[in-house]
XYZ file of C-alpha atoms in Angstrom:
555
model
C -34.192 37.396 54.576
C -37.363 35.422 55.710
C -39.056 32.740 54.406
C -43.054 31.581 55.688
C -43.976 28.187 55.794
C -47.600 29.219 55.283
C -49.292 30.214 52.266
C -50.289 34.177 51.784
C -54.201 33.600 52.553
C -54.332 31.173 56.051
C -57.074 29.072 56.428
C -59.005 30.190 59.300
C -59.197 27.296 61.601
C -54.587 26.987 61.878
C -52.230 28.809 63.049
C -50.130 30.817 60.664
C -46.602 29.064 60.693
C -43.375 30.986 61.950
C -40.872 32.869 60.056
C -37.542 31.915 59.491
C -34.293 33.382 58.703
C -32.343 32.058 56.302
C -28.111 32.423 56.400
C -25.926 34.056 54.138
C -23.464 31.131 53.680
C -23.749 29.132 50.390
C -22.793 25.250 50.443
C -21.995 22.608 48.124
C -23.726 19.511 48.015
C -22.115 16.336 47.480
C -24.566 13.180 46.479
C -21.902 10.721 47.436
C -22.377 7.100 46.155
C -21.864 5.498 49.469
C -22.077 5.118 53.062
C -19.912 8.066 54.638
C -18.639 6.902 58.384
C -15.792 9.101 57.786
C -16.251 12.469 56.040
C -12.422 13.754 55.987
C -12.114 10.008 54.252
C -14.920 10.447 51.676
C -12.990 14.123 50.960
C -10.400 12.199 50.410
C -11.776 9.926 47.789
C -13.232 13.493 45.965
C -9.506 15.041 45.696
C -10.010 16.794 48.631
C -11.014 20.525 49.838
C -9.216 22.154 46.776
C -10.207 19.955 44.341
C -13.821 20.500 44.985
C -13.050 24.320 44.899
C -11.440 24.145 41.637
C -14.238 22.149 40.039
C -16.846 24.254 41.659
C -14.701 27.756 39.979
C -14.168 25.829 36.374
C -17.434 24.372 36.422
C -15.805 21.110 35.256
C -15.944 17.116 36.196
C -15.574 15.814 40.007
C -13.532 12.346 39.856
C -14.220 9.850 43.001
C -11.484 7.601 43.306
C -12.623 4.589 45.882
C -8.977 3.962 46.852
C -6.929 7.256 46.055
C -4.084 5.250 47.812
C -3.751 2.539 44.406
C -2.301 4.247 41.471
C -4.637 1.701 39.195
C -7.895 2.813 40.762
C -10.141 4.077 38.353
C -12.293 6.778 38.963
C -16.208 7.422 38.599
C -16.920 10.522 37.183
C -19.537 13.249 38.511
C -21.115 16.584 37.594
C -20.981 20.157 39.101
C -24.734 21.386 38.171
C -26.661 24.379 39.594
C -29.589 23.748 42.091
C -31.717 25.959 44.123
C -32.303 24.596 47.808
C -31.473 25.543 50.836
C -30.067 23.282 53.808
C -31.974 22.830 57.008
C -30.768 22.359 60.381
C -33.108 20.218 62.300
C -32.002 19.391 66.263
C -33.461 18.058 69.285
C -31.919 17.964 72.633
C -31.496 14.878 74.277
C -30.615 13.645 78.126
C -29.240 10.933 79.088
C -29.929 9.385 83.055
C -27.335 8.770 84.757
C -29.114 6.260 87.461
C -30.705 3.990 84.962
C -29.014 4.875 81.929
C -31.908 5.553 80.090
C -31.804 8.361 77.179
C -34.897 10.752 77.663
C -35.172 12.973 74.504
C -37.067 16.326 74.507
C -40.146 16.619 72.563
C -39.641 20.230 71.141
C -37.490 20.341 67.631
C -35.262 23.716 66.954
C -35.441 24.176 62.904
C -32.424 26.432 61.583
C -32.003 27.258 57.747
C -28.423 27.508 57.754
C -28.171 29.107 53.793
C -28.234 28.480 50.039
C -26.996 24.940 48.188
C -26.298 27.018 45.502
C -24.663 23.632 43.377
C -24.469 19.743 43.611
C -22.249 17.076 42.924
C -23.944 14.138 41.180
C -22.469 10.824 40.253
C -24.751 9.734 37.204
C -21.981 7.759 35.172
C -20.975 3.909 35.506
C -18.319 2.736 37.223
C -15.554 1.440 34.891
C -14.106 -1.964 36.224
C -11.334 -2.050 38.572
C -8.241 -4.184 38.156
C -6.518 -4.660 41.886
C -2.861 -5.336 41.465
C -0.824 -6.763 44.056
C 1.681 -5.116 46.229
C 4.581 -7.498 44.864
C 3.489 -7.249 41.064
C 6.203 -5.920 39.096
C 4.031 -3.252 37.233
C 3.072 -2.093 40.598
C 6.637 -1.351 41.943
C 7.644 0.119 38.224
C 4.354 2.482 38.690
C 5.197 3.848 41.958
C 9.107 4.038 41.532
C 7.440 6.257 38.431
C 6.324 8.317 41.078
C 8.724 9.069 42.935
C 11.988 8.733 41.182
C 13.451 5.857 41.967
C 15.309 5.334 39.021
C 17.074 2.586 40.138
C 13.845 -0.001 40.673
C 12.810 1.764 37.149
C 16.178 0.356 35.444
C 16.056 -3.195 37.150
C 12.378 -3.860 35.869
C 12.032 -6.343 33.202
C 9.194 -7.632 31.882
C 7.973 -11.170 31.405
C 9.402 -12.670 29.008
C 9.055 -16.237 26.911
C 6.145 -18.481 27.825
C 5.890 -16.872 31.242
C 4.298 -13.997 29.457
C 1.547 -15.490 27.609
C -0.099 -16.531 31.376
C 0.309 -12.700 32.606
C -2.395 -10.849 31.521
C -2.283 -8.083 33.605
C 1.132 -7.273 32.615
C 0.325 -4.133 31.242
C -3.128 -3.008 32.809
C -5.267 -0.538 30.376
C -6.158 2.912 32.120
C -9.777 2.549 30.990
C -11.912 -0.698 30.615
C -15.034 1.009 29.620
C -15.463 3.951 27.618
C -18.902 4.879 27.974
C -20.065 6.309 31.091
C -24.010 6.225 31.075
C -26.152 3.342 29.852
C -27.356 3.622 26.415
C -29.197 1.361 23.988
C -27.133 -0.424 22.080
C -29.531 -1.183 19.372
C -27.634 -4.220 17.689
C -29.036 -5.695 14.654
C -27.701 -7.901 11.794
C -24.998 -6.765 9.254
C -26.889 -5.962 6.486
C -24.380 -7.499 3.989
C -24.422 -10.803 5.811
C -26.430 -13.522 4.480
C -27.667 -16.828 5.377
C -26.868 -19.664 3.392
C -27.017 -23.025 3.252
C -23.772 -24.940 3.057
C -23.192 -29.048 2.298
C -22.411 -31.185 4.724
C -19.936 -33.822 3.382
C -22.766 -36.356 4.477
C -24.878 -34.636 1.948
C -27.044 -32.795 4.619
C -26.951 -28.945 4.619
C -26.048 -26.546 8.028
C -26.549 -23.177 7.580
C -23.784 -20.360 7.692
C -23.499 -16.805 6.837
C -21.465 -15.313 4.693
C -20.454 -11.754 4.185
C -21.077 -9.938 1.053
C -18.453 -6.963 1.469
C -15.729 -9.007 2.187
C -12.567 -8.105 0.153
C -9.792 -10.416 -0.758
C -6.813 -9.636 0.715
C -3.813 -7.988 -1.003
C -0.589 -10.305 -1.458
C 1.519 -7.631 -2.483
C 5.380 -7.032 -1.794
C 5.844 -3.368 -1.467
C 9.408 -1.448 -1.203
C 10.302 2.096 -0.467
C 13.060 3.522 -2.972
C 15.409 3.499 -0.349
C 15.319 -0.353 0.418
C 18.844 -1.959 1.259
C 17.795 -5.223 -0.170
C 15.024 -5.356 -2.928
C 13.158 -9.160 -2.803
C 13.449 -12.055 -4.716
C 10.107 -13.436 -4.060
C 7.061 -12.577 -2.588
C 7.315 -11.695 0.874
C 3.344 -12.510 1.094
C 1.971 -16.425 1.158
C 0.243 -16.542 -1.761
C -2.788 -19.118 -2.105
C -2.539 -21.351 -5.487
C -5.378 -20.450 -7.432
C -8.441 -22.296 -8.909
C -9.643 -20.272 -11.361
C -8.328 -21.411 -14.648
C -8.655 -18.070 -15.846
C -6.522 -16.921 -13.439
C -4.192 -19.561 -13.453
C -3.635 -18.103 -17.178
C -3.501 -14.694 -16.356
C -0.260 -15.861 -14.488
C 1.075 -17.603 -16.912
C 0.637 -14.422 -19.677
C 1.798 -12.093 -17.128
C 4.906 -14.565 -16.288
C 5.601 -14.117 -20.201
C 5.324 -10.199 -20.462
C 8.365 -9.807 -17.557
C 10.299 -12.545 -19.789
C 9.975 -9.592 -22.293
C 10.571 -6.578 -19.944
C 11.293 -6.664 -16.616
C 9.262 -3.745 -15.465
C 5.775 -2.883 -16.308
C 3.001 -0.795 -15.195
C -0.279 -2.529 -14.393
C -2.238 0.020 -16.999
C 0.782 -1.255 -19.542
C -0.482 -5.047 -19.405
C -3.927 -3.895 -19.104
C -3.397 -2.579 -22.592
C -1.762 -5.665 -24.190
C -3.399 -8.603 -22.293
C -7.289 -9.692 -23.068
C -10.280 -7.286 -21.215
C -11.486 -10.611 -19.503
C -7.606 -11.254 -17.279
C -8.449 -7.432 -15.986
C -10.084 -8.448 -12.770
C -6.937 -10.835 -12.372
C -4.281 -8.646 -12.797
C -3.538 -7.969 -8.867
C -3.073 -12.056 -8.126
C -1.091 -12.622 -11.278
C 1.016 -9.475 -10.903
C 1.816 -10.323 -7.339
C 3.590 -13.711 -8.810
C 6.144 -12.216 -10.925
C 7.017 -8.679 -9.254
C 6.850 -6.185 -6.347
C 6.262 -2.814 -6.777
C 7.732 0.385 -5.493
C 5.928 2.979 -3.224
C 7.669 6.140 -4.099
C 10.985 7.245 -6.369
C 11.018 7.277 -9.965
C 10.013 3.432 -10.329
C 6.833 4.332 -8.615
C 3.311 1.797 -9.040
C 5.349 0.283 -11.292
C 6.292 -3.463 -11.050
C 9.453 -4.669 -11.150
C 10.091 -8.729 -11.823
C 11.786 -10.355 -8.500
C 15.455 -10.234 -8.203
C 15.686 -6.889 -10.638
C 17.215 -3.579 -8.992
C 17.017 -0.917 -11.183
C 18.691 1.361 -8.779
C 21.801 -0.153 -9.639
C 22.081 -0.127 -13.626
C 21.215 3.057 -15.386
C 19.779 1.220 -18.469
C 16.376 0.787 -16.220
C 16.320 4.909 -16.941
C 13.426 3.844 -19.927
C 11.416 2.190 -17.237
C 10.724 5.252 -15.056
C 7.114 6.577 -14.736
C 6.270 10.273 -15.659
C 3.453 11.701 -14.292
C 1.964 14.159 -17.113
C -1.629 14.394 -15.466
C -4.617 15.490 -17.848
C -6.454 18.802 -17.640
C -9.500 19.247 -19.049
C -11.449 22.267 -21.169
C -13.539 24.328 -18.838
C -15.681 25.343 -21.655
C -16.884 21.686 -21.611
C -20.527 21.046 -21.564
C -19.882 17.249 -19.706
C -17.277 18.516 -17.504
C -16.549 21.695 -15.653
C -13.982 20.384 -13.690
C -10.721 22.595 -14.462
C -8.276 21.319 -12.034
C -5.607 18.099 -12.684
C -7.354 14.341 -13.499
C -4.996 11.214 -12.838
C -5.869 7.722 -13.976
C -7.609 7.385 -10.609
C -10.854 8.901 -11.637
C -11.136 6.146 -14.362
C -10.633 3.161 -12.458
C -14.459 1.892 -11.005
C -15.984 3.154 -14.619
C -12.805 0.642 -16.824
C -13.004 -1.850 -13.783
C -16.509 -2.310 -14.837
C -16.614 -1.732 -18.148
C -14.813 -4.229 -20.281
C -15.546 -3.299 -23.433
C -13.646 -0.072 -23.385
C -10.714 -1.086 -26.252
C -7.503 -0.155 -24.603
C -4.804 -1.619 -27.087
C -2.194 0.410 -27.056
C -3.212 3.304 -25.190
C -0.346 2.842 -22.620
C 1.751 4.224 -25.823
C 2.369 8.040 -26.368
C 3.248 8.697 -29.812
C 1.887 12.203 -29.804
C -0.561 11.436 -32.950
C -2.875 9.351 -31.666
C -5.682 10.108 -29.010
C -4.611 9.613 -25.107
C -6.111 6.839 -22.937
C -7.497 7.139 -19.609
C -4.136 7.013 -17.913
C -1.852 10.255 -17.505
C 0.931 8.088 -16.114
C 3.400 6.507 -18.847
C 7.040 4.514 -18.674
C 9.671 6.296 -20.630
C 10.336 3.100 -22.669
C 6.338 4.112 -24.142
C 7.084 7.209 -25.026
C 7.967 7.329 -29.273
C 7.345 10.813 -29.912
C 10.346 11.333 -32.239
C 10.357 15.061 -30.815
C 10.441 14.092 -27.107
C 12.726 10.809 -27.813
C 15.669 12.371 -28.150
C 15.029 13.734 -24.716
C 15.246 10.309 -23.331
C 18.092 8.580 -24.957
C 20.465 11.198 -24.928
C 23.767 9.972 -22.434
C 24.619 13.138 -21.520
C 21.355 13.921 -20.055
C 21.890 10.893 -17.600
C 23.152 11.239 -13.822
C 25.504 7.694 -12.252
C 23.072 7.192 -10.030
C 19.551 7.496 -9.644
C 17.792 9.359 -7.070
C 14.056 9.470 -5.404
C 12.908 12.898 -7.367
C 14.055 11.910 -11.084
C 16.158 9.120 -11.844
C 18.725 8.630 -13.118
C 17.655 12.069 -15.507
C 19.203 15.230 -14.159
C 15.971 17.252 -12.603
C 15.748 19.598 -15.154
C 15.938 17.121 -18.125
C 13.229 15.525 -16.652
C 11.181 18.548 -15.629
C 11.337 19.276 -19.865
C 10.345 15.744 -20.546
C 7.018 16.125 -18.694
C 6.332 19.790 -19.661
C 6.411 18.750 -23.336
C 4.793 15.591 -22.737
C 2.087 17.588 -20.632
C 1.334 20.185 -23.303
C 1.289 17.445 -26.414
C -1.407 15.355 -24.642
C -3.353 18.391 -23.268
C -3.138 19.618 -27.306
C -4.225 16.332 -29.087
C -7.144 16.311 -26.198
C -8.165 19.939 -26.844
C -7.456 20.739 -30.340
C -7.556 16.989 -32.043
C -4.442 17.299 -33.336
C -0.400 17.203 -32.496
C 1.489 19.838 -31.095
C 5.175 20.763 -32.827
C 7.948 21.044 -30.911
C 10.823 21.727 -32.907
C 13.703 21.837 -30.917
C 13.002 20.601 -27.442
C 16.548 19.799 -26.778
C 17.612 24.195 -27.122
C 19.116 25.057 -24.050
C 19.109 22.228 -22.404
C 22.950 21.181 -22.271
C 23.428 24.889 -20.781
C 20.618 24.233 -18.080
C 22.460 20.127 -17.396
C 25.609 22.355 -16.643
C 24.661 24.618 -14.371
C 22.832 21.805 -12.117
C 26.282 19.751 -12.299
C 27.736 22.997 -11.033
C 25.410 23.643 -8.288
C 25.580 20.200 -7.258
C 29.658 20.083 -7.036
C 28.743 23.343 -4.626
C 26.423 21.543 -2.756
C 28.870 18.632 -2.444
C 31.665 20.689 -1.223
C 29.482 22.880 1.302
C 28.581 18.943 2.880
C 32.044 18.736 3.245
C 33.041 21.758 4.727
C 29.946 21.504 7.081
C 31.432 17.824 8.060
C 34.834 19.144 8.533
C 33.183 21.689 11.070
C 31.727 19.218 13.244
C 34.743 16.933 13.302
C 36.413 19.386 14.519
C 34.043 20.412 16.819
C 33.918 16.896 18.337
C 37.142 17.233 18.877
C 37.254 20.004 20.979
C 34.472 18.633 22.824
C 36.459 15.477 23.829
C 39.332 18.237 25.173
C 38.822 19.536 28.645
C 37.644 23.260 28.901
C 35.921 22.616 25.347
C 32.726 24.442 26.472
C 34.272 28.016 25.471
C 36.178 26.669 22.460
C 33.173 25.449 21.340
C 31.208 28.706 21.978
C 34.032 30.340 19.914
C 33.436 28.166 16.880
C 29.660 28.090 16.970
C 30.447 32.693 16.749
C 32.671 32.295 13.891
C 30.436 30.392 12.054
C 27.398 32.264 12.623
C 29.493 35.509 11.727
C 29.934 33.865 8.697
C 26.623 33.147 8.049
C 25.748 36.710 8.266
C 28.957 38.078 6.035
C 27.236 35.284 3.615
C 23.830 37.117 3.577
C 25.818 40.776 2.561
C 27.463 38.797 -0.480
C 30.966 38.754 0.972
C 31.655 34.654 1.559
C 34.161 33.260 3.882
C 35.891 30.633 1.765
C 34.653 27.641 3.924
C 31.051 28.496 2.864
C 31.644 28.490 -1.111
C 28.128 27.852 -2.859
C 25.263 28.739 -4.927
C 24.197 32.436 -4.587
C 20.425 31.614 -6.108
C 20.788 28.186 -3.602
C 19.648 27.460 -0.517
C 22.653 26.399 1.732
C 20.657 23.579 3.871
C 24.130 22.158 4.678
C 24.915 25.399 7.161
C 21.519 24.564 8.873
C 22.691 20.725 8.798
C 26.011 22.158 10.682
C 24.277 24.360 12.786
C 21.605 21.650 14.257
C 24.324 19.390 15.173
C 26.638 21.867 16.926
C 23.499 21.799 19.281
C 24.167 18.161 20.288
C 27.389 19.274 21.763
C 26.205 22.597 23.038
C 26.055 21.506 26.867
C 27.471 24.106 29.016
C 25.841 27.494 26.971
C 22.482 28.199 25.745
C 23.239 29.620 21.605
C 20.717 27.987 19.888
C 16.754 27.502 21.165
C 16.135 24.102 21.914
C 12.764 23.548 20.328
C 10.544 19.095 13.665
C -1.928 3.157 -6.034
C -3.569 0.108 -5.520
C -6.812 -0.269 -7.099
C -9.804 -1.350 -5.035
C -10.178 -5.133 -5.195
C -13.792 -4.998 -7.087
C -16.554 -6.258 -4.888
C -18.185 -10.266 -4.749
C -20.999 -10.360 -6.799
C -24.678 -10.088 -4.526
C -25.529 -13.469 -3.574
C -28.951 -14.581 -3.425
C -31.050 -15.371 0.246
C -31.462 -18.823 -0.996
C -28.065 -20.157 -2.233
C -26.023 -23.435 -1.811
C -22.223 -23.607 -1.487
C -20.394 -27.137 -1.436
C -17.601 -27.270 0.526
């Protein structure tokens, strides 16, 4: 291959240029971001040789570490792109005298084009900033133990501790400073919702200060999971003392209505207190009770000091869920699917005139509120009430799913509930149910039953891995255990053809999660065999009202 220096059509007065070869080697070009002296050095810095291979083949980032050598070095980032150029070799010979010392150089120049620079490395990106640590810094001699195993500088570490650490601010260094690599515009401007306003001085002067429209109030509440050891006795949260009057008096009502009942729903006093203590209802609540996240007491809230986990009369205060569905043939609404109280809350949070008295009350005659989410103690359906008073429908203790209700007692409770409001919403009328109560004892029997299985297959399982431990702690265990773990799984599989060993007595239509239970922690002690593979509704606070450009606060 040739290439001409001079153009197809010479001018007539020069002399038409040479033609040169050009190679068959390709080469990559590295625009290196710094003075090279040394170039097996500035490899160095790149990864070396195979790195630059790898990212040439993949087509992927270059990194350029300025000290490969310091584990906290952080590297500058470059590019692998295509180019089309070829690489010249330009030399002149040149002599040196040996009399005077004098270097004579020779005025002809040899021009070689040694091949294609078929791609290019380019560092465009910023450097992020570098954090040197020193040699004797503790997280320097953790990092590199890190490295190379020394487990014994790895358990001696310790890190600063007390009023020592609040000088040390490099105790933990970050792996990345900066996360944008090229310069953009940043393009600040003002928050939109922030306003300048003029505020007094206590000289009676005025300075101006901003002020943020969208800022929310924060929420004091005292929130518990079901299972909670220790349920509070006052608010975990420091509560400001209010100014408001009108707040100070939706306290003071609220502080009444637990006097009355010790558990209430925020909808619930919603219903009974005044439209204009609404707003207020988050502050006051947050006085008198916290509130549970999940379990049968859920979004309710409970008065300080009151467990109902641990009395079964607190069965009436239990929520049940009996979301609303709505008519498809509806000309307002086409939505089909479930609706929950939560698609009411902006329209009644701003709408005070809505009459809610006594809608938190399910009678089955009158028309539903807004909310699909009632206590037990509102329910006075005289068809479903029997449902919910009924002793032998009640379990000893209460647990996350229903109560203190056996599951399929409660189950009913919500289907009936369910289909009476979805009735009086559809057809404008109630919805007879005669005899809710028929079958139900028979049902309440055969969960007792299946949970007496389930109570004896937890103690067969535990039985199993006692004794397992035991052989464990024996020497030679390893093929005892191996034995075990066989006769159980053989078991397991007579199981599946019907024909039970009697230490795996249970529910045929079950699921026997306590053989899995067994199973998963034979693998704890399984150290010498491979048997088993070894890879498991708070309301938003409504907004501050739009404040005016012009508008004075006294402080």
């Amino acid at each position: 291959m040739f290439a001409s220096l001079s153009s197809l059509d010479p001018m007539p007065n020069y002399e038409p240029s040479p033609l040169l070869p050009i190679g068959d080697k390709k080469f990559l070009s590295v625009e290196y971001p710094g003075v090279v002296r040394r170039t097996k050095r500035a490899i160095k810095t790149l990864g070396g040789e195979k790195a630059l291979a790898r990212s040439l083949a993949l087509n992927s980032h270059v990194d350029l570490w300025y000290r490969p050598e310091d584990t906290f070095s952080h590297p500058i980032h470059g590019d692998v792109i295509p180019t089309s150029k070829l690489l010249v070799k330009v030399t002149r010979r040149i002599k040196r005298n040996k009399l005077t010392g004098e270097i004579e150089a020779d005025s002809k120049w040899d021009t070689e084009v040694v091949g294609n620079v078929t791609h290019a490395v380019r560092f465009r990106a910023m450097a992020d900033l570098q954090h040197l640590v020193p040699k004797n810094d503790p997280i320097r001699q953790l990092r590199e133990a890190m490295d190379v195993g020394n487990v014994e500088t790895m358990l001696n570490y310790e890190p600063t501790k007390g009023e020592d650490a609040l000088g040390d601010l490099h105790n933990i260094p970050p792996p990345m400073f900066s996360a944008r690599m090229t310069v953009t515009d940043y393009g600040y401007r003002q928050n939109l919702p922030v306003l300048r306003v003029k505020v007094k001085q206590p000289d009676g002067s005025y300075k101006i200060g901003l002020i943020n429209r969208d800022r929310r109030a924060a929420l004091e509440l005292t929130q518990v999971k079901f299972d909670v050891e220790n349920i509070p006795t006052q608010s975990w949260q420091l509560i400001k003392k209010a100014v408001d009057p009108v707040i100070n008096k939706a306290i003071e009502l609220v502080g009444e209505l637990f006097e009355q009942r010790p558990i209430w729903t925020r909808y619930a006093i919603r219903c009974v207190l005044e439209p204009k203590y609404s707003k207020h209802l988050i502050k006051a609540l947050a006085n008198h009770a916290y509130t549970f996240t999940n379990g049968p007491w859920r979004d309710t809230w409970v008065k300080y000091g009151v467990d109902p986990r641990k009395n079964v009369e607190y069965h009436k205060y239990q929520i049940l869920d009996a979301r609303r569905f709505h008519d498809s043939e509806s000309k307002t609404n086409k939505y089909t699917g479930i609706k929950s109280v939560m698609m009411y809350k902006r329209r009644d949070a701003s709408n005070e005139s809505v009459n809610l008295t006594n809608k938190h009350i399910f009678d089955g005659h009158s028309t539903p509120g807004p909310s699909s989410m009632y206590q037990l103690c509102d329910i006075t359906d005289p068809e479903i009430t029997p449902l919910l008073y009924n002793k032998n429908y009640l379990q000893e203790e209460a647990n996350v799913h229903s109560g203190y209700y056996y599951q399929c007692v409660f189950d009913r409770i919500r289907r009936y509930t369910r289909e009476k409001q979805v009735h009086l919403v559809k057809e404008k009328k109630p919805l007879r149910i005669p005899d809710a109560e028929k079958g139900l004892m028979n049902e309440v029997e055969q969960e007792k039953q299946k949970k007496e299985y389930e109570k004896i297959n937890q103690t067969t399982a535990e039985k199993a891995v006692a004794e397992a431990q035991a052989e464990m702690a024996k020497p030679g265990s390893s093929q005892r255990l191996k034995e075990v773990v066989d006769e159980y799984i053989e078991g397991l599989e007579e199981s599946k053809s019907g024909d039970k060993p009697e230490y795996l007595v249970g529910d045929d239509d079950g699921d026997d999660d306590s053989d899995l239970d067994l199973i998963d922690t034979l693998e704890e002690y399984d150290e010498d065999f491979d048997v088993f593979n070894e890879d498991d509704e708070n309301e938003m606070i409504e907004d501050e009202e739009n404040q005016g450009e012009n508008m004075n606060i006294d402080e």
